[in-house]
PDB file of C-alpha atoms in Angstrom:
ATOM      1  CA  MET V   1      -3.706 -40.263 -50.629  1.00 61.00           C
ATOM      2  CA  ILE V   2      -1.562 -42.096 -48.084  1.00 63.00           C
ATOM      3  CA  GLN V   3      -1.016 -45.831 -48.270  1.00 59.00           C
ATOM      4  CA  GLY V   4      -1.508 -48.292 -45.420  1.00 60.00           C
ATOM      5  CA  ILE V   5      -4.559 -48.107 -43.192  1.00 77.00           C
ATOM      6  CA  SER V   6      -3.911 -50.784 -40.590  1.00 88.00           C
ATOM      7  CA  LYS V   7      -3.579 -48.306 -37.707  1.00 95.00           C
ATOM      8  CA  PHE V   8      -6.912 -46.721 -38.639  1.00 98.00           C
ATOM      9  CA  LYS V   9      -9.109 -49.783 -38.224  1.00 98.00           C
ATOM     10  CA  GLY V  10     -11.466 -50.744 -35.434  1.00 98.00           C
ATOM     11  CA  ILE V  11     -13.106 -48.935 -32.546  1.00 99.00           C
ATOM     12  CA  PHE V  12     -11.975 -45.377 -31.855  1.00 99.00           C
ATOM     13  CA  VAL V  13     -13.437 -43.614 -28.828  1.00 99.00           C
ATOM     14  CA  ALA V  14     -14.424 -39.978 -29.311  1.00 99.00           C
ATOM     15  CA  PHE V  15     -12.638 -38.881 -26.143  1.00 99.00           C
ATOM     16  CA  TYR V  16     -14.574 -36.822 -23.590  1.00 99.00           C
ATOM     17  CA  ALA V  17     -13.374 -33.504 -22.202  1.00 99.00           C
ATOM     18  CA  CYS V  18     -12.220 -33.986 -18.610  1.00 99.00           C
ATOM     19  CA  TYR V  19     -12.872 -31.298 -15.996  1.00 99.00           C
ATOM     20  CA  ASP V  20     -12.158 -30.773 -12.326  1.00 98.00           C
ATOM     21  CA  THR V  21     -14.843 -29.609  -9.890  1.00 96.00           C
ATOM     22  CA  GLU V  22     -14.286 -25.991 -10.976  1.00 97.00           C
ATOM     23  CA  GLY V  23     -14.816 -26.795 -14.645  1.00 97.00           C
ATOM     24  CA  ASN V  24     -11.149 -26.535 -15.617  1.00 98.00           C
ATOM     25  CA  VAL V  25      -9.459 -29.028 -17.928  1.00 99.00           C
ATOM     26  CA  ASP V  26      -7.944 -31.739 -15.733  1.00 99.00           C
ATOM     27  CA  GLU V  27      -4.799 -33.428 -17.107  1.00 99.00           C
ATOM     28  CA  LYS V  28      -4.819 -36.122 -14.419  1.00 99.00           C
ATOM     29  CA  LYS V  29      -8.347 -37.172 -15.378  1.00 99.00           C
ATOM     30  CA  ILE V  30      -7.350 -37.152 -19.052  1.00 99.00           C
ATOM     31  CA  ALA V  31      -4.472 -39.532 -18.348  1.00 99.00           C
ATOM     32  CA  LYS V  32      -6.631 -41.781 -16.181  1.00 99.00           C
ATOM     33  CA  LEU V  33      -9.413 -41.990 -18.769  1.00 99.00           C
ATOM     34  CA  ALA V  34      -7.000 -42.551 -21.666  1.00 99.00           C
ATOM     35  CA  ASN V  35      -5.389 -45.440 -19.815  1.00 99.00           C
ATOM     36  CA  TRP V  36      -8.819 -46.864 -18.942  1.00 99.00           C
ATOM     37  CA  TYR V  37      -9.690 -46.996 -22.640  1.00 99.00           C
ATOM     38  CA  LEU V  38      -6.290 -48.490 -23.423  1.00 99.00           C
ATOM     39  CA  ASP V  39      -6.930 -51.243 -20.868  1.00 98.00           C
ATOM     40  CA  LYS V  40     -10.353 -51.920 -22.405  1.00 98.00           C
ATOM     41  CA  GLY V  41      -8.658 -52.660 -25.719  1.00 98.00           C
ATOM     42  CA  VAL V  42      -9.982 -49.876 -27.947  1.00 99.00           C
ATOM     43  CA  ASN V  43      -8.059 -49.332 -31.164  1.00 98.00           C
ATOM     44  CA  GLY V  44      -7.753 -45.576 -30.959  1.00 99.00           C
ATOM     45  CA  LEU V  45      -8.773 -42.228 -29.508  1.00 99.00           C
ATOM     46  CA  TYR V  46     -10.242 -39.203 -31.289  1.00 99.00           C
ATOM     47  CA  LEU V  47      -9.442 -36.070 -29.291  1.00 99.00           C
ATOM     48  CA  THR V  48     -11.247 -32.697 -28.999  1.00 99.00           C
ATOM     49  CA  GLY V  49     -13.995 -33.492 -31.463  1.00 98.00           C
ATOM     50  CA  SER V  50     -17.751 -33.101 -31.021  1.00 96.00           C
ATOM     51  CA  SER V  51     -17.998 -35.400 -27.991  1.00 97.00           C
ATOM     52  CA  GLY V  52     -14.785 -33.895 -26.664  1.00 98.00           C
ATOM     53  CA  GLU V  53     -16.471 -30.473 -26.564  1.00 98.00           C
ATOM     54  CA  GLY V  54     -13.670 -29.182 -28.767  1.00 98.00           C
ATOM     55  CA  MET V  55     -15.577 -26.118 -29.904  1.00 97.00           C
ATOM     56  CA  LEU V  56     -16.280 -25.179 -26.263  1.00 98.00           C
ATOM     57  CA  LEU V  57     -12.613 -25.346 -25.246  1.00 98.00           C
ATOM     58  CA  SER V  58     -10.050 -22.614 -25.701  1.00 98.00           C
ATOM     59  CA  GLU V  59      -7.118 -23.138 -28.039  1.00 98.00           C
ATOM     60  CA  GLN V  60      -4.796 -23.666 -25.073  1.00 99.00           C
ATOM     61  CA  GLU V  61      -7.195 -26.122 -23.426  1.00 99.00           C
ATOM     62  CA  ARG V  62      -7.319 -28.170 -26.602  1.00 99.00           C
ATOM     63  CA  MET V  63      -3.532 -28.227 -26.789  1.00 99.00           C
ATOM     64  CA  ARG V  64      -3.307 -29.288 -23.146  1.00 99.00           C
ATOM     65  CA  THR V  65      -5.800 -32.083 -23.769  1.00 99.00           C
ATOM     66  CA  VAL V  66      -3.766 -33.436 -26.674  1.00 99.00           C
ATOM     67  CA  ASP V  67      -0.507 -33.177 -24.729  1.00 99.00           C
ATOM     68  CA  ALA V  68      -1.956 -34.941 -21.673  1.00 99.00           C
ATOM     69  CA  ALA V  69      -3.431 -37.784 -23.707  1.00 99.00           C
ATOM     70  CA  MET V  70      -0.214 -38.273 -25.648  1.00 99.00           C
ATOM     71  CA  ASP V  71       1.863 -38.241 -22.472  1.00 99.00           C
ATOM     72  CA  ALA V  72      -0.386 -41.005 -21.137  1.00 99.00           C
ATOM     73  CA  VAL V  73      -0.871 -43.330 -24.104  1.00 98.00           C
ATOM     74  CA  GLY V  74       1.115 -41.969 -27.045  1.00 97.00           C
ATOM     75  CA  GLY V  75       2.780 -44.783 -28.954  1.00 97.00           C
ATOM     76  CA  LYS V  76       0.552 -47.396 -27.303  1.00 98.00           C
ATOM     77  CA  ILE V  77      -2.628 -46.657 -29.236  1.00 98.00           C
ATOM     78  CA  THR V  78      -3.563 -44.720 -32.383  1.00 98.00           C
ATOM     79  CA  VAL V  79      -4.454 -41.099 -31.599  1.00 99.00           C
ATOM     80  CA  ILE V  80      -6.247 -38.692 -33.935  1.00 99.00           C
ATOM     81  CA  ALA V  81      -6.594 -35.026 -32.960  1.00 99.00           C
ATOM     82  CA  HIS V  82      -9.508 -32.982 -34.246  1.00 99.00           C
ATOM     83  CA  VAL V  83      -8.119 -29.519 -35.017  1.00 99.00           C
ATOM     84  CA  GLY V  84     -11.053 -27.760 -36.673  1.00 98.00           C
ATOM     85  CA  ALA V  85     -11.616 -24.221 -35.417  1.00 97.00           C
ATOM     86  CA  LYS V  86     -13.443 -20.993 -36.177  1.00 93.00           C
ATOM     87  CA  ASN V  87     -10.601 -19.612 -38.297  1.00 96.00           C
ATOM     88  CA  THR V  88      -7.820 -21.082 -40.388  1.00 98.00           C
ATOM     89  CA  GLN V  89      -4.977 -19.564 -38.363  1.00 98.00           C
ATOM     90  CA  GLU V  90      -6.149 -21.131 -35.101  1.00 98.00           C
ATOM     91  CA  ALA V  91      -6.804 -24.477 -36.757  1.00 98.00           C
ATOM     92  CA  CYS V  92      -3.307 -24.460 -38.270  1.00 99.00           C
ATOM     93  CA  ARG V  93      -1.745 -23.752 -34.886  1.00 99.00           C
ATOM     94  CA  LEU V  94      -3.699 -26.653 -33.398  1.00 99.00           C
ATOM     95  CA  ALA V  95      -2.616 -28.911 -36.269  1.00 99.00           C
ATOM     96  CA  ALA V  96       1.050 -28.006 -35.880  1.00 99.00           C
ATOM     97  CA  GLN V  97       0.925 -28.496 -32.108  1.00 99.00           C
ATOM     98  CA  ALA V  98      -0.793 -31.873 -32.467  1.00 99.00           C
ATOM     99  CA  ALA V  99       1.900 -32.995 -34.888  1.00 99.00           C
ATOM    100  CA  LYS V 100       4.593 -31.854 -32.453  1.00 99.00           C
ATOM    101  CA  ALA V 101       2.856 -33.821 -29.674  1.00 99.00           C
ATOM    102  CA  GLY V 102       3.176 -36.968 -31.783  1.00 98.00           C
ATOM    103  CA  VAL V 103      -0.395 -37.795 -32.805  1.00 99.00           C
ATOM    104  CA  ASP V 104      -0.906 -40.292 -35.613  1.00 98.00           C
ATOM    105  CA  ALA V 105      -3.298 -38.139 -37.632  1.00 99.00           C
ATOM    106  CA  VAL V 106      -5.270 -34.911 -37.583  1.00 99.00           C
ATOM    107  CA  SER V 107      -8.874 -34.364 -38.565  1.00 99.00           C
ATOM    108  CA  SER V 108     -11.253 -31.476 -39.113  1.00 99.00           C
ATOM    109  CA  VAL V 109     -14.789 -30.456 -39.888  1.00 98.00           C
ATOM    110  CA  PRO V 110     -15.232 -27.665 -42.442  1.00 95.00           C
ATOM    111  CA  ASN V 111     -14.703 -24.168 -41.095  1.00 88.00           C
ATOM    112  CA  ILE V 112     -17.697 -23.460 -38.861  1.00 84.00           C
ATOM    113  CA  TYR V 113     -20.513 -20.884 -38.778  1.00 87.00           C
ATOM    114  CA  TYR V 114     -20.255 -19.256 -42.226  1.00 90.00           C
ATOM    115  CA  PRO V 115     -21.751 -21.129 -45.197  1.00 91.00           C
ATOM    116  CA  LEU V 116     -18.759 -21.521 -47.511  1.00 94.00           C
ATOM    117  CA  PRO V 117     -18.329 -22.513 -51.146  1.00 95.00           C
ATOM    118  CA  GLU V 118     -16.402 -25.728 -51.581  1.00 97.00           C
ATOM    119  CA  ILE V 119     -13.252 -23.999 -52.819  1.00 97.00           C
ATOM    120  CA  CYS V 120     -12.981 -22.289 -49.409  1.00 97.00           C
ATOM    121  CA  ILE V 121     -13.477 -25.583 -47.559  1.00 98.00           C
ATOM    122  CA  GLU V 122     -10.871 -27.269 -49.746  1.00 98.00           C
ATOM    123  CA  GLU V 123      -8.324 -24.510 -49.144  1.00 98.00           C
ATOM    124  CA  TYR V 124      -9.040 -24.596 -45.401  1.00 98.00           C
ATOM    125  CA  TRP V 125      -8.339 -28.332 -45.253  1.00 99.00           C
ATOM    126  CA  ASP V 126      -5.258 -27.890 -47.465  1.00 99.00           C
ATOM    127  CA  ALA V 127      -3.859 -25.381 -44.973  1.00 99.00           C
ATOM    128  CA  LEU V 128      -4.326 -27.809 -42.076  1.00 99.00           C
ATOM    129  CA  ILE V 129      -2.665 -30.609 -44.017  1.00 99.00           C
ATOM    130  CA  ASP V 130       0.297 -28.352 -44.750  1.00 99.00           C
ATOM    131  CA  ALA V 131       0.558 -27.333 -41.084  1.00 99.00           C
ATOM    132  CA  ALA V 132       0.562 -30.909 -39.773  1.00 99.00           C
ATOM    133  CA  ARG V 133       2.129 -32.995 -42.564  1.00 98.00           C
ATOM    134  CA  LEU V 134       0.391 -36.028 -41.093  1.00 98.00           C
ATOM    135  CA  PRO V 135      -2.380 -38.335 -42.299  1.00 98.00           C
ATOM    136  CA  PHE V 136      -5.566 -36.267 -42.514  1.00 99.00           C
ATOM    137  CA  ILE V 137      -9.087 -37.515 -41.791  1.00 99.00           C
ATOM    138  CA  ILE V 138     -11.937 -35.424 -43.208  1.00 99.00           C
ATOM    139  CA  TYR V 139     -14.795 -35.047 -40.719  1.00 98.00           C
ATOM    140  CA  ASN V 140     -18.262 -34.889 -42.279  1.00 96.00           C
ATOM    141  CA  ILE V 141     -21.025 -34.169 -39.753  1.00 95.00           C
ATOM    142  CA  PRO V 142     -23.757 -32.138 -41.475  1.00 93.00           C
ATOM    143  CA  SER V 143     -26.048 -32.203 -38.428  1.00 90.00           C
ATOM    144  CA  THR V 144     -23.724 -29.748 -36.658  1.00 91.00           C
ATOM    145  CA  THR V 145     -21.863 -27.982 -39.480  1.00 92.00           C
ATOM    146  CA  GLY V 146     -24.786 -27.485 -41.849  1.00 90.00           C
ATOM    147  CA  TYR V 147     -22.625 -28.760 -44.712  1.00 91.00           C
ATOM    148  CA  ASN V 148     -22.819 -32.241 -46.228  1.00 92.00           C
ATOM    149  CA  LEU V 149     -19.622 -33.156 -48.043  1.00 95.00           C
ATOM    150  CA  SER V 150     -20.172 -33.653 -51.753  1.00 96.00           C
ATOM    151  CA  LEU V 151     -18.698 -36.661 -53.493  1.00 97.00           C
ATOM    152  CA  ASN V 152     -17.024 -34.228 -55.883  1.00 98.00           C
ATOM    153  CA  LEU V 153     -15.035 -32.553 -53.096  1.00 98.00           C
ATOM    154  CA  PHE V 154     -14.360 -35.915 -51.469  1.00 98.00           C
ATOM    155  CA  GLU V 155     -12.832 -37.148 -54.728  1.00 98.00           C
ATOM    156  CA  LYS V 156     -10.610 -34.059 -54.943  1.00 98.00           C
ATOM    157  CA  MET V 157      -9.452 -34.428 -51.348  1.00 98.00           C
ATOM    158  CA  ILE V 158      -8.831 -38.182 -51.331  1.00 98.00           C
ATOM    159  CA  ARG V 159      -6.376 -37.821 -54.213  1.00 97.00           C
ATOM    160  CA  LYS V 160      -4.182 -35.384 -52.266  1.00 97.00           C
ATOM    161  CA  PRO V 161      -1.011 -36.425 -50.423  1.00 94.00           C
ATOM    162  CA  TYR V 162      -1.586 -37.020 -46.691  1.00 97.00           C
ATOM    163  CA  VAL V 163      -5.377 -37.453 -47.007  1.00 98.00           C
ATOM    164  CA  ALA V 164      -6.137 -40.857 -45.493  1.00 98.00           C
ATOM    165  CA  GLY V 165      -9.923 -40.851 -45.524  1.00 98.00           C
ATOM    166  CA  ILE V 166     -13.005 -39.655 -43.713  1.00 98.00           C
ATOM    167  CA  LYS V 167     -15.144 -39.884 -40.628  1.00 98.00           C
ATOM    168  CA  THR V 168     -18.707 -39.604 -41.865  1.00 96.00           C
ATOM    169  CA  THR V 169     -21.556 -39.083 -39.431  1.00 95.00           C
ATOM    170  CA  SER V 170     -24.575 -39.516 -41.651  1.00 89.00           C
ATOM    171  CA  PRO V 171     -27.609 -41.808 -41.435  1.00 86.00           C
ATOM    172  CA  ASP V 172     -27.044 -42.640 -45.112  1.00 87.00           C
ATOM    173  CA  SER V 173     -24.721 -45.636 -44.840  1.00 87.00           C
ATOM    174  CA  SER V 174     -24.684 -46.001 -48.626  1.00 90.00           C
ATOM    175  CA  LEU V 175     -22.252 -43.069 -48.705  1.00 92.00           C
ATOM    176  CA  ILE V 176     -19.614 -45.476 -47.435  1.00 96.00           C
ATOM    177  CA  LEU V 177     -20.009 -47.650 -50.530  1.00 95.00           C
ATOM    178  CA  LYS V 178     -19.784 -44.615 -52.797  1.00 96.00           C
ATOM    179  CA  MET V 179     -16.713 -43.222 -51.036  1.00 97.00           C
ATOM    180  CA  LYS V 180     -15.000 -46.611 -51.080  1.00 96.00           C
ATOM    181  CA  ALA V 181     -15.628 -46.833 -54.810  1.00 96.00           C
ATOM    182  CA  ILE V 182     -14.056 -43.409 -55.314  1.00 97.00           C
ATOM    183  CA  GLY V 183     -11.095 -43.807 -52.984  1.00 96.00           C
ATOM    184  CA  GLY V 184     -10.309 -47.492 -53.352  1.00 94.00           C
ATOM    185  CA  ASP V 185      -9.550 -50.190 -50.820  1.00 91.00           C
ATOM    186  CA  ASN V 186      -6.928 -48.149 -48.955  1.00 93.00           C
ATOM    187  CA  THR V 187      -9.430 -45.432 -48.072  1.00 96.00           C
ATOM    188  CA  VAL V 188      -9.977 -45.030 -44.330  1.00 98.00           C
ATOM    189  CA  ILE V 189     -13.694 -44.710 -43.633  1.00 98.00           C
ATOM    190  CA  PHE V 190     -14.863 -44.297 -40.057  1.00 98.00           C
ATOM    191  CA  HIS V 191     -18.612 -44.576 -39.504  1.00 98.00           C
ATOM    192  CA  GLY V 192     -19.870 -41.995 -37.019  1.00 96.00           C
ATOM    193  CA  GLU V 193     -23.482 -43.067 -36.510  1.00 96.00           C
ATOM    194  CA  ASP V 194     -23.163 -45.130 -33.330  1.00 97.00           C
ATOM    195  CA  ALA V 195     -26.563 -46.803 -33.583  1.00 95.00           C
ATOM    196  CA  GLN V 196     -25.622 -47.948 -37.097  1.00 96.00           C
ATOM    197  CA  LEU V 197     -22.060 -49.174 -36.556  1.00 98.00           C
ATOM    198  CA  LEU V 198     -22.885 -52.650 -37.806  1.00 98.00           C
ATOM    199  CA  ALA V 199     -24.545 -51.215 -40.917  1.00 96.00           C
ATOM    200  CA  GLY V 200     -21.483 -49.086 -41.583  1.00 97.00           C
ATOM    201  CA  LEU V 201     -19.116 -52.029 -41.213  1.00 98.00           C
ATOM    202  CA  SER V 202     -21.311 -54.056 -43.551  1.00 97.00           C
ATOM    203  CA  MET V 203     -21.019 -51.279 -46.133  1.00 96.00           C
ATOM    204  CA  GLY V 204     -17.228 -51.348 -45.944  1.00 96.00           C
ATOM    205  CA  ALA V 205     -16.259 -48.953 -43.148  1.00 97.00           C
ATOM    206  CA  THR V 206     -12.823 -49.668 -41.699  1.00 97.00           C
ATOM    207  CA  GLY V 207     -14.099 -48.859 -38.213  1.00 98.00           C
ATOM    208  CA  GLY V 208     -16.102 -46.430 -36.154  1.00 98.00           C
ATOM    209  CA  ILE V 209     -15.533 -43.267 -34.158  1.00 99.00           C
ATOM    210  CA  GLY V 210     -18.308 -42.669 -31.679  1.00 98.00           C
ATOM    211  CA  GLY V 211     -19.289 -40.446 -28.803  1.00 96.00           C
ATOM    212  CA  THR V 212     -21.295 -43.160 -27.078  1.00 98.00           C
ATOM    213  CA  TYR V 213     -18.368 -45.583 -27.389  1.00 99.00           C
ATOM    214  CA  GLY V 214     -16.758 -43.771 -24.474  1.00 99.00           C
ATOM    215  CA  ALA V 215     -19.514 -44.769 -22.042  1.00 99.00           C
ATOM    216  CA  MET V 216     -19.616 -48.427 -23.110  1.00 99.00           C
ATOM    217  CA  PRO V 217     -16.513 -49.340 -25.141  1.00 99.00           C
ATOM    218  CA  GLU V 218     -16.908 -53.041 -24.378  1.00 99.00           C
ATOM    219  CA  LEU V 219     -20.198 -53.228 -26.292  1.00 99.00           C
ATOM    220  CA  TYR V 220     -18.817 -51.625 -29.444  1.00 99.00           C
ATOM    221  CA  LEU V 221     -15.652 -53.710 -29.292  1.00 99.00           C
ATOM    222  CA  ASN V 222     -17.872 -56.793 -29.222  1.00 98.00           C
ATOM    223  CA  ILE V 223     -19.758 -55.579 -32.307  1.00 99.00           C
ATOM    224  CA  TYR V 224     -16.502 -55.086 -34.188  1.00 99.00           C
ATOM    225  CA  ARG V 225     -14.941 -58.365 -33.079  1.00 98.00           C
ATOM    226  CA  ALA V 226     -18.027 -60.388 -33.940  1.00 98.00           C
ATOM    227  CA  PHE V 227     -18.268 -58.703 -37.342  1.00 99.00           C
ATOM    228  CA  THR V 228     -14.620 -59.343 -38.205  1.00 98.00           C
ATOM    229  CA  GLU V 229     -15.046 -62.974 -37.122  1.00 98.00           C
ATOM    230  CA  GLY V 230     -18.052 -63.328 -39.426  1.00 98.00           C
ATOM    231  CA  ASP V 231     -20.537 -63.889 -36.602  1.00 98.00           C
ATOM    232  CA  MET V 232     -23.327 -61.571 -37.692  1.00 98.00           C
ATOM    233  CA  GLU V 233     -25.812 -62.953 -35.165  1.00 98.00           C
ATOM    234  CA  LYS V 234     -23.515 -62.002 -32.296  1.00 98.00           C
ATOM    235  CA  ALA V 235     -22.678 -58.634 -33.874  1.00 98.00           C
ATOM    236  CA  TYR V 236     -26.385 -57.858 -34.241  1.00 98.00           C
ATOM    237  CA  LEU V 237     -27.041 -58.753 -30.593  1.00 98.00           C
ATOM    238  CA  TRP V 238     -24.306 -56.396 -29.348  1.00 98.00           C
ATOM    239  CA  GLN V 239     -25.530 -53.627 -31.652  1.00 98.00           C
ATOM    240  CA  GLN V 240     -29.034 -54.052 -30.225  1.00 98.00           C
ATOM    241  CA  ARG V 241     -27.642 -53.816 -26.705  1.00 98.00           C
ATOM    242  CA  ALA V 242     -25.536 -50.740 -27.409  1.00 98.00           C
ATOM    243  CA  THR V 243     -28.441 -48.967 -29.077  1.00 97.00           C
ATOM    244  CA  LYS V 244     -30.780 -49.833 -26.206  1.00 98.00           C
ATOM    245  CA  ALA V 245     -28.314 -48.482 -23.639  1.00 97.00           C
ATOM    246  CA  LEU V 246     -27.600 -45.231 -25.464  1.00 95.00           C
ATOM    247  CA  THR V 247     -31.308 -44.630 -26.073  1.00 96.00           C
ATOM    248  CA  HIS V 248     -32.413 -45.502 -22.538  1.00 96.00           C
ATOM    249  CA  GLY V 249     -29.726 -43.452 -20.816  1.00 95.00           C
ATOM    250  CA  ARG V 250     -30.087 -40.241 -22.808  1.00 94.00           C
ATOM    251  CA  VAL V 251     -32.049 -37.369 -21.259  1.00 92.00           C
ATOM    252  CA  SER V 252     -33.844 -34.989 -23.592  1.00 89.00           C
ATOM    253  CA  TRP V 253     -32.941 -31.616 -22.102  1.00 87.00           C
ATOM    254  CA  THR V 254     -29.232 -31.455 -22.963  1.00 88.00           C
ATOM    255  CA  PRO V 255     -26.949 -32.777 -25.732  1.00 91.00           C
ATOM    256  CA  GLY V 256     -26.261 -36.506 -25.676  1.00 95.00           C
ATOM    257  CA  VAL V 257     -22.628 -36.212 -24.589  1.00 97.00           C
ATOM    258  CA  ALA V 258     -23.791 -35.057 -21.141  1.00 98.00           C
ATOM    259  CA  SER V 259     -25.777 -38.268 -20.645  1.00 98.00           C
ATOM    260  CA  MET V 260     -22.924 -40.445 -21.892  1.00 98.00           C
ATOM    261  CA  LYS V 261     -20.467 -38.806 -19.491  1.00 98.00           C
ATOM    262  CA  ALA V 262     -22.961 -39.406 -16.689  1.00 98.00           C
ATOM    263  CA  ILE V 263     -23.251 -43.096 -17.629  1.00 98.00           C
ATOM    264  CA  LEU V 264     -19.471 -43.361 -17.600  1.00 99.00           C
ATOM    265  CA  ALA V 265     -19.412 -41.724 -14.164  1.00 99.00           C
ATOM    266  CA  ALA V 266     -22.061 -44.162 -12.935  1.00 98.00           C
ATOM    267  CA  ARG V 267     -19.747 -46.948 -14.075  1.00 98.00           C
ATOM    268  CA  GLY V 268     -17.014 -45.570 -11.837  1.00 98.00           C
ATOM    269  CA  MET V 269     -14.967 -43.425 -14.244  1.00 98.00           C
ATOM    270  CA  ASP V 270     -16.015 -39.789 -13.803  1.00 98.00           C
ATOM    271  CA  PRO V 271     -14.653 -37.372 -16.444  1.00 99.00           C
ATOM    272  CA  GLY V 272     -16.480 -34.399 -14.920  1.00 98.00           C
ATOM    273  CA  GLY V 273     -19.579 -32.634 -16.202  1.00 98.00           C
ATOM    274  CA  VAL V 274     -20.009 -30.654 -19.404  1.00 98.00           C
ATOM    275  CA  ARG V 275     -19.300 -27.045 -20.238  1.00 98.00           C
ATOM    276  CA  ALA V 276     -22.057 -24.450 -20.644  1.00 97.00           C
ATOM    277  CA  PRO V 277     -24.224 -23.952 -22.601  1.00 97.00           C
ATOM    278  CA  PHE V 278     -24.561 -27.731 -22.209  1.00 97.00           C
ATOM    279  CA  LYS V 279     -26.219 -28.867 -18.984  1.00 97.00           C
ATOM    280  CA  THR V 280     -24.577 -31.500 -16.814  1.00 98.00           C
ATOM    281  CA  VAL V 281     -26.477 -34.722 -16.112  1.00 98.00           C
ATOM    282  CA  SER V 282     -26.090 -36.357 -12.710  1.00 97.00           C
ATOM    283  CA  ALA V 283     -24.853 -39.936 -12.489  1.00 98.00           C
ATOM    284  CA  ASN V 284     -27.749 -40.410 -10.052  1.00 97.00           C
ATOM    285  CA  GLU V 285     -30.446 -39.787 -12.688  1.00 97.00           C
ATOM    286  CA  ALA V 286     -32.638 -42.890 -12.783  1.00 97.00           C
ATOM    287  CA  VAL V 287     -32.246 -43.520 -16.528  1.00 97.00           C
ATOM    288  CA  VAL V 288     -28.486 -43.056 -16.259  1.00 98.00           C
ATOM    289  CA  ARG V 289     -28.159 -45.568 -13.428  1.00 98.00           C
ATOM    290  CA  GLU V 290     -30.389 -48.025 -15.268  1.00 98.00           C
ATOM    291  CA  ALA V 291     -28.327 -47.733 -18.455  1.00 98.00           C
ATOM    292  CA  ALA V 292     -25.095 -48.247 -16.506  1.00 98.00           C
ATOM    293  CA  GLU V 293     -26.564 -51.329 -14.834  1.00 98.00           C
ATOM    294  CA  MET V 294     -27.666 -52.724 -18.219  1.00 98.00           C
ATOM    295  CA  ILE V 295     -24.163 -52.315 -19.593  1.00 98.00           C
ATOM    296  CA  GLU V 296     -22.509 -53.988 -16.620  1.00 98.00           C
ATOM    297  CA  GLU V 297     -24.976 -56.882 -16.711  1.00 98.00           C
ATOM    298  CA  TRP V 298     -24.418 -57.491 -20.435  1.00 98.00           C
ATOM    299  CA  ILE V 299     -20.654 -57.448 -19.952  1.00 97.00           C
ATOM    300  CA  ARG V 300     -20.992 -60.067 -17.206  1.00 96.00           C
ATOM    301  CA  GLU V 301     -23.344 -62.192 -19.308  1.00 93.00           C
ATOM    302  CA  GLY V 302     -21.277 -62.060 -22.474  1.00 89.00           C
ATOM    303  CA  TYR V 303     -22.952 -63.532 -25.543  1.00 75.00           C
TER     304      TYR V 303
END
């Protein structure tokens, strides 16, 4: 386990894939969006993960995304690259390239599609760690991988060199307490359930990584700031607002990232649509416009 977690605290935006009008990865949009988040004051970026449509991008597109983001904000903000892929060889290439690009850490879900025994998952993660030789963040998201990390495997992993901690996207916030007890105070724990960020922080999470953060970073930053200042009433208010906006603005006929990208576009920062089989949501959808207006009004109002 690595020591020192200060750069892995706070609000990390799960960075959206950026496309041009033809659906190609757009480096200029990546740079513009990365700098927008930097200006908003977020603590870090999480590249090519679930909200970044990482599994819908080619290996080269993922590498280009990492390179473009690092060229824009590398050294100014903490950057974590998700490098999980359908096979170990590809994931290792992504890990090595991310390290060469200068990211601060790499992260990965378990190998996808095939149900695997834990020894295979452990060896897969070990290979990525060896390829990158950087702090490693386990990514536990059973709703998409079909695998819920056991505390037994977590304990094995957290004792390895380079393993910094975990991003856990689970409605069971008590897992954070259990993982903290196993790993100790220097364990990085990112909460991934956006509607429960405050609950996760209360359980001991060092921060959050969220897909809806990208559409409304100001709201989540206010949750985190209020929490760290000990103002739970204010933190609760901002959590209520964030949850209302993400619920109101989400359409039911496509994955949530499409709605969040549309809300961001309605706020004036258009990253492009989403890649098939996802369906793109228009920034002109009524619920999207209403959510964007809510967010802007709350930012103007403050507490």
